[in-house]
Short mmCIF file of C-alpha atoms and ligand atoms in Angstrom, two decimals:
data_model
loop_
_atom_site.label_atom_id
_atom_site.label_comp_id
_atom_site.label_asym_id
_atom_site.label_seq_id
_atom_site.Cartn_x
_atom_site.Cartn_y
_atom_site.Cartn_z
CA MET A 1 237.75 18.03 244.24
CA LEU A 2 240.71 18.09 246.58
CA ASP A 3 240.13 14.40 247.24
CA GLU A 4 240.12 13.59 243.53
CA ARG A 5 243.49 15.31 243.16
CA ARG A 6 244.86 13.27 246.02
CA PHE A 7 243.53 10.07 244.48
CA PHE A 8 244.94 11.05 241.07
CA ASP A 9 248.39 11.38 242.66
CA ALA A 10 247.84 8.12 244.55
CA LEU A 11 246.88 6.38 241.29
CA LEU A 12 250.09 7.57 239.60
CA GLU A 13 252.12 6.42 242.61
CA LYS A 14 250.45 2.99 242.53
CA ILE A 15 251.26 2.59 238.81
CA LYS A 16 254.86 3.62 239.47
CA GLN A 17 255.26 1.26 242.42
CA GLU A 18 253.62 -1.72 240.73
CA ARG A 19 254.86 -1.36 237.15
CA GLY A 20 257.68 1.16 237.24
CA LEU A 21 255.80 3.39 234.82
CA ASP A 22 256.46 7.07 235.53
CA CYS A 23 253.23 8.72 234.36
CA THR A 24 254.55 12.19 235.23
CA GLN A 25 256.49 11.89 231.93
CA TYR A 26 253.19 12.40 230.10
CA LYS A 27 251.51 15.75 229.65
CA PRO A 28 248.82 15.93 232.39
CA GLY A 29 246.04 16.75 229.89
CA PHE A 30 246.91 13.74 227.71
CA LEU A 31 247.15 11.45 230.73
CA LYS A 32 243.81 12.56 232.15
CA ARG A 33 242.03 12.17 228.80
CA ARG A 34 243.43 8.65 228.35
CA LEU A 35 242.58 7.67 231.91
CA ALA A 36 239.05 9.00 231.32
CA VAL A 37 238.74 6.64 228.33
CA ARG A 38 239.55 3.63 230.49
CA MET A 39 237.36 4.84 233.36
CA ARG A 40 234.40 5.25 231.02
CA ALA A 41 235.03 1.80 229.55
CA ARG A 42 234.99 0.30 233.03
CA GLY A 43 231.99 2.33 234.20
CA VAL A 44 233.73 4.16 237.05
CA LYS A 45 233.70 7.86 237.78
CA THR A 46 236.57 8.43 240.20
CA TYR A 47 240.32 7.75 240.28
CA ARG A 48 239.74 6.04 243.60
CA GLU A 49 237.38 3.50 242.01
CA TYR A 50 239.69 3.02 239.00
CA MET A 51 242.61 2.27 241.31
CA ARG A 52 240.74 -0.71 242.69
CA LEU A 53 240.21 -2.11 239.18
CA LEU A 54 243.86 -2.08 238.16
CA ASP A 55 244.76 -5.74 237.67
CA ASP A 56 246.98 -7.31 234.97
CA ALA A 57 244.23 -7.13 232.34
CA GLU A 58 243.42 -3.51 233.11
CA TYR A 59 247.12 -2.54 233.05
CA GLU A 60 247.32 -4.06 229.58
CA LYS A 61 244.32 -1.98 228.43
CA LEU A 62 245.75 1.15 230.01
CA PHE A 63 249.09 0.68 228.19
CA GLU A 64 247.17 0.23 224.96
CA THR A 65 245.34 3.46 225.61
CA LEU A 66 248.59 5.26 226.40
CA THR A 67 249.93 3.72 223.14
CA ILE A 68 252.95 2.26 224.90
CA ASN A 69 252.34 -0.97 223.03
CA LEU A 70 253.26 0.48 219.64
CA SER A 71 256.70 0.67 218.10
CA TYR A 72 258.31 2.77 215.39
CA PHE A 73 261.78 3.52 214.04
CA PHE A 74 263.94 5.79 216.22
CA ARG A 75 261.18 5.98 218.85
CA ASP A 76 262.32 8.73 221.24
CA ALA A 77 264.73 10.40 218.83
CA SER A 78 266.84 11.93 221.62
CA THR A 79 267.46 8.47 223.10
CA PHE A 80 268.85 7.22 219.80
CA LYS A 81 270.97 10.35 219.44
CA THR A 82 272.42 9.81 222.92
CA LEU A 83 272.82 6.11 222.22
CA ARG A 84 274.93 6.93 219.19
CA GLU A 85 277.07 9.56 220.92
CA LYS A 86 277.47 8.18 224.44
CA VAL A 87 277.23 4.44 223.89
CA LEU A 88 277.93 3.24 220.36
CA LYS A 89 280.75 5.63 219.46
CA PRO A 90 282.78 5.01 222.66
CA LEU A 91 282.04 1.28 222.49
CA LEU A 92 283.32 0.99 218.92
CA ARG A 93 286.36 3.14 219.75
CA GLU A 94 287.24 1.03 222.76
CA LYS A 95 286.72 -2.25 220.93
CA ALA A 96 288.83 -1.08 217.99
CA GLU A 97 291.61 -0.04 220.38
CA PHE A 98 291.71 -3.51 221.89
CA GLY A 99 291.45 -5.17 218.48
CA ASN A 100 288.23 -6.88 219.52
CA ARG A 101 285.87 -6.06 216.68
CA VAL A 102 282.86 -7.97 218.01
CA VAL A 103 279.72 -6.18 219.26
CA ARG A 104 276.85 -8.07 220.84
CA ILE A 105 273.51 -6.29 221.23
CA TRP A 106 270.15 -7.62 222.43
CA SER A 107 266.83 -5.94 221.73
CA ALA A 108 264.62 -7.66 224.31
CA GLY A 109 260.93 -7.25 223.47
CA CYS A 110 261.64 -6.02 219.94
CA ALA A 111 258.00 -6.15 218.68
CA SER A 112 258.03 -5.90 214.88
CA GLY A 113 261.71 -4.95 214.65
CA GLU A 114 261.74 -1.17 214.44
CA GLU A 115 264.02 -0.83 217.49
CA PRO A 116 266.79 -3.32 216.53
CA TYR A 117 266.73 -2.11 212.92
CA SER A 118 267.16 1.49 214.15
CA VAL A 119 270.28 0.37 216.04
CA ALA A 120 271.47 -1.49 212.93
CA ILE A 121 271.10 1.69 210.85
CA LEU A 122 273.13 3.66 213.43
CA LEU A 123 275.93 1.09 213.33
CA TYR A 124 275.81 0.86 209.54
CA GLU A 125 276.29 4.62 209.37
CA LEU A 126 278.95 4.79 212.07
CA LEU A 127 281.07 2.00 210.62
CA GLY A 128 280.65 2.75 206.92
CA LYS A 129 283.16 0.79 204.85
CA GLU A 130 284.67 -0.73 208.00
CA LEU A 131 281.50 -2.72 208.70
CA LYS A 132 282.95 -5.74 206.92
CA ASP A 133 285.85 -5.84 209.43
CA TRP A 134 283.44 -6.15 212.36
CA ARG A 135 281.21 -8.90 213.70
CA ILE A 136 278.05 -7.03 214.63
CA ARG A 137 275.60 -9.34 216.35
CA ILE A 138 272.17 -7.83 216.94
CA LEU A 139 269.81 -10.34 218.46
CA ALA A 140 266.16 -9.27 218.63
CA THR A 141 263.62 -11.31 220.56
CA ASP A 142 259.95 -11.19 221.41
CA LEU A 143 257.26 -13.49 222.71
CA ASP A 144 254.92 -12.63 219.87
CA VAL A 145 255.58 -14.85 216.83
CA GLY A 146 253.36 -12.70 214.58
CA ALA A 147 255.41 -9.60 215.40
CA LEU A 148 258.64 -11.50 214.69
CA GLU A 149 257.35 -12.66 211.28
CA LYS A 150 256.57 -9.06 210.41
CA ALA A 151 260.02 -8.01 211.63
CA LYS A 152 261.79 -10.56 209.44
CA LYS A 153 259.97 -9.29 206.34
CA GLY A 154 261.03 -5.71 207.06
CA ILE A 155 257.96 -4.11 205.45
CA TYR A 156 256.53 -1.13 207.26
CA SER A 157 253.72 1.38 207.05
CA GLN A 158 254.23 5.11 207.04
CA PHE A 159 253.40 5.18 210.77
CA SER A 160 256.52 3.11 211.62
CA LEU A 161 258.66 5.61 209.73
CA LYS A 162 257.32 8.73 211.41
CA GLY A 163 260.60 9.25 213.32
CA VAL A 164 262.84 8.72 210.29
CA ASN A 165 264.17 11.73 208.39
CA ALA A 166 263.78 11.97 204.62
CA ARG A 167 267.46 11.25 203.91
CA CYS A 168 267.31 8.07 205.96
CA VAL A 169 264.05 6.94 204.32
CA GLU A 170 265.61 7.44 200.92
CA ARG A 171 268.80 5.62 201.84
CA TYR A 172 267.41 2.62 203.70
CA PHE A 173 263.83 2.07 202.49
CA GLU A 174 262.30 1.13 199.16
CA PRO A 175 258.81 2.56 198.61
CA LEU A 176 256.22 -0.09 197.70
CA PRO A 177 252.79 0.27 196.16
CA ARG A 178 250.03 0.92 198.72
CA GLY A 179 252.18 3.31 200.75
CA GLU A 180 254.38 0.73 202.43
CA TYR A 181 258.16 0.71 202.66
CA ALA A 182 260.62 -2.18 202.45
CA LEU A 183 263.76 -1.95 204.53
CA LYS A 184 266.91 -2.58 202.49
CA PRO A 185 268.46 -6.08 202.73
CA GLU A 186 271.83 -4.77 204.00
CA ILE A 187 270.07 -3.62 207.21
CA ILE A 188 267.74 -6.64 207.46
CA LYS A 189 270.68 -9.03 207.43
CA MET A 190 272.32 -7.31 210.41
CA VAL A 191 269.55 -8.46 212.79
CA LYS A 192 268.68 -11.99 213.90
CA PHE A 193 265.16 -12.54 215.23
CA GLU A 194 264.19 -15.29 217.68
CA GLN A 195 261.23 -16.08 219.87
CA HIS A 196 262.09 -15.71 223.55
CA ASP A 197 260.07 -15.33 226.73
CA LEU A 198 261.71 -12.82 229.05
CA ILE A 199 260.06 -14.39 232.07
CA ALA A 200 260.75 -18.06 231.34
CA ASP A 201 263.85 -18.25 229.11
CA PRO A 202 267.48 -17.53 230.06
CA PRO A 203 269.02 -14.48 228.40
CA PRO A 204 271.93 -14.62 225.95
CA ARG A 205 275.39 -13.90 227.46
CA HIS A 206 278.40 -11.61 226.91
CA LEU A 207 276.37 -8.65 225.74
CA ASP A 208 277.66 -5.11 225.25
CA LEU A 209 274.23 -3.51 225.14
CA ILE A 210 270.68 -4.51 226.06
CA LEU A 211 267.69 -2.49 224.92
CA CYS A 212 264.57 -3.43 226.84
CA ARG A 213 262.28 -0.48 226.20
CA ASN A 214 258.60 -0.27 227.02
CA VAL A 215 258.53 -3.91 228.07
CA LEU A 216 259.33 -3.92 231.80
CA ILE A 217 256.03 -2.20 232.58
CA TYR A 218 254.20 -5.36 231.49
CA PHE A 219 255.75 -7.25 234.41
CA SER A 220 255.15 -7.18 238.15
CA ARG A 221 257.72 -5.50 240.36
CA GLN A 222 259.11 -8.87 241.39
CA GLN A 223 259.42 -10.07 237.79
CA GLN A 224 261.12 -6.81 236.83
CA GLU A 225 263.72 -7.21 239.58
CA LYS A 226 264.45 -10.79 238.55
CA LEU A 227 264.79 -9.78 234.92
CA LEU A 228 267.09 -6.87 235.75
CA HIS A 229 269.35 -9.24 237.72
CA ALA A 230 269.42 -11.51 234.66
CA PHE A 231 270.31 -8.51 232.46
CA HIS A 232 273.12 -7.62 234.87
CA GLN A 233 274.60 -11.11 234.54
CA ALA A 234 274.12 -11.15 230.78
CA LEU A 235 276.09 -7.94 230.23
CA ASN A 236 279.85 -7.64 229.80
CA LYS A 237 281.83 -5.78 232.45
CA ARG A 238 280.75 -2.24 231.57
CA GLY A 239 277.78 -3.16 229.43
CA TYR A 240 274.92 -0.76 228.78
CA LEU A 241 271.19 -1.05 229.45
CA VAL A 242 268.48 1.11 227.90
CA ILE A 243 264.93 1.06 229.23
CA GLY A 244 261.85 2.99 228.07
CA LYS A 245 261.65 6.72 228.59
CA THR A 246 258.61 6.43 230.87
CA GLU A 247 260.06 3.51 232.84
CA VAL A 248 261.93 3.67 236.14
CA LEU A 249 264.46 1.28 237.66
CA MET A 250 263.15 0.16 241.02
CA GLY A 251 264.33 -1.38 244.26
CA ALA A 252 267.41 -3.60 244.27
CA ALA A 253 267.95 -2.97 240.53
CA THR A 254 269.18 0.54 241.35
CA SER A 255 272.33 -0.99 242.87
CA LEU A 256 273.05 -3.01 239.71
CA PHE A 257 273.20 -0.16 237.22
CA LYS A 258 274.30 3.46 237.38
CA PRO A 259 272.84 6.11 235.11
CA LEU A 260 274.88 7.21 232.12
CA ASP A 261 272.05 9.47 230.98
CA LEU A 262 269.11 9.46 233.35
CA ARG A 263 266.80 11.45 231.09
CA GLU A 264 267.25 8.97 228.26
CA ARG A 265 267.15 6.00 230.67
CA ILE A 266 270.58 4.76 229.63
CA TYR A 267 272.49 2.87 232.33
CA VAL A 268 275.86 1.18 232.76
CA LYS A 269 276.35 -2.09 234.59
CA ILE A 270 278.05 -1.76 237.95
CA PRO A 271 280.56 -4.64 237.98
CA VAL A 272 280.09 -7.18 240.81
CA LYS A 273 283.45 -6.20 242.37
CA GLU A 274 282.37 -2.56 242.71
CA MET A 275 279.00 -3.62 244.12
CA GLU A 276 280.81 -5.62 246.82
CA ASP A 277 283.14 -2.69 247.64
CA ALA A 278 280.25 -0.20 247.88
C1 SAM B 1 255.56 -1.91 223.49
S1 SAM B 1 256.40 -3.20 222.74
C2 SAM B 1 258.06 -2.58 222.81
C3 SAM B 1 258.70 -2.51 221.47
C4 SAM B 1 260.03 -1.76 221.44
N1 SAM B 1 260.92 -2.25 222.43
C5 SAM B 1 259.81 -0.28 221.60
O1 SAM B 1 260.06 0.28 222.68
O2 SAM B 1 259.36 0.36 220.64
C6 SAM B 1 256.38 -4.43 224.00
C7 SAM B 1 256.78 -5.81 223.50
O3 SAM B 1 257.02 -6.65 224.63
C8 SAM B 1 256.69 -7.95 224.25
N2 SAM B 1 256.56 -8.83 225.43
C9 SAM B 1 255.60 -8.80 226.39
N3 SAM B 1 255.82 -9.79 227.29
C10 SAM B 1 256.95 -10.44 226.90
C11 SAM B 1 257.67 -11.55 227.40
N4 SAM B 1 257.30 -12.20 228.51
N5 SAM B 1 258.77 -11.96 226.73
C12 SAM B 1 259.17 -11.32 225.61
N6 SAM B 1 258.54 -10.25 225.08
C13 SAM B 1 257.42 -9.83 225.71
C14 SAM B 1 255.39 -7.76 223.49
O4 SAM B 1 255.10 -8.89 222.66
C15 SAM B 1 255.66 -6.49 222.70
O5 SAM B 1 256.12 -6.78 221.39
#
């Protein structure tokens, strides 16, 4: 029994080291039940045995079981609240002060569009009538062409809207027959979707904000570090980075970004000059 507990902790540590996924963010009961599902599927009885089976394919299955691979509007409501208050509001204020009304945002690994559209809704609300005076560029990319096609259509099931309050549903979605909802064209047109491979393709440049949530965990530690360096270069001087709530920045990447809100996994780029002085 004692051994199993030790191996459970060792399993969580292995997942954290290899994929940057902080499983302690999950409720222990939930985590154990989901791990049990995968262990049964693979015909093993102990955490020790399961640890040995964890390769790329098994990680993928585990993420499916933990439902990390799903997306919905305003996923992690508190993150979007903090994003609005601590990132978007100051960013818009600062840009307006300097007369530079251009905002460049990248949703990297956007799946079927719920994340970039949530950001678009926040900006639409924050800017109101002034929106027409701004150039808001929200680029959303993913490897999965099918997901991007769905994103461009902007039609969602009730599940995708589970984090959206009634006022917002009424304002930005049109109910369709068969229980689906169509996102309004004024929000759809704020986001541009493109296929992009985070491992093989260069990132866009001069960004104010990158959201790369629940994607890093799919990559090896080495790939994550390379990608985070690329994000650092892609961001403007004090650009922001948001990662998933269960993800952790690892290794060298911790010297590239400083936390703005650690709980919500929102970081600010440390400019190269400050990195050299440190
Ligand atoms: C769990 S979803 C994240 C969706 C959204 N960011 C969220 O947090 O709700 C992970 C997405 O990463 C995408 N992905 C995986 N590998 C990728 C790669 N090499 N390049 C681009 N996207 C990738 C998948 O296609 C999937 O849509």
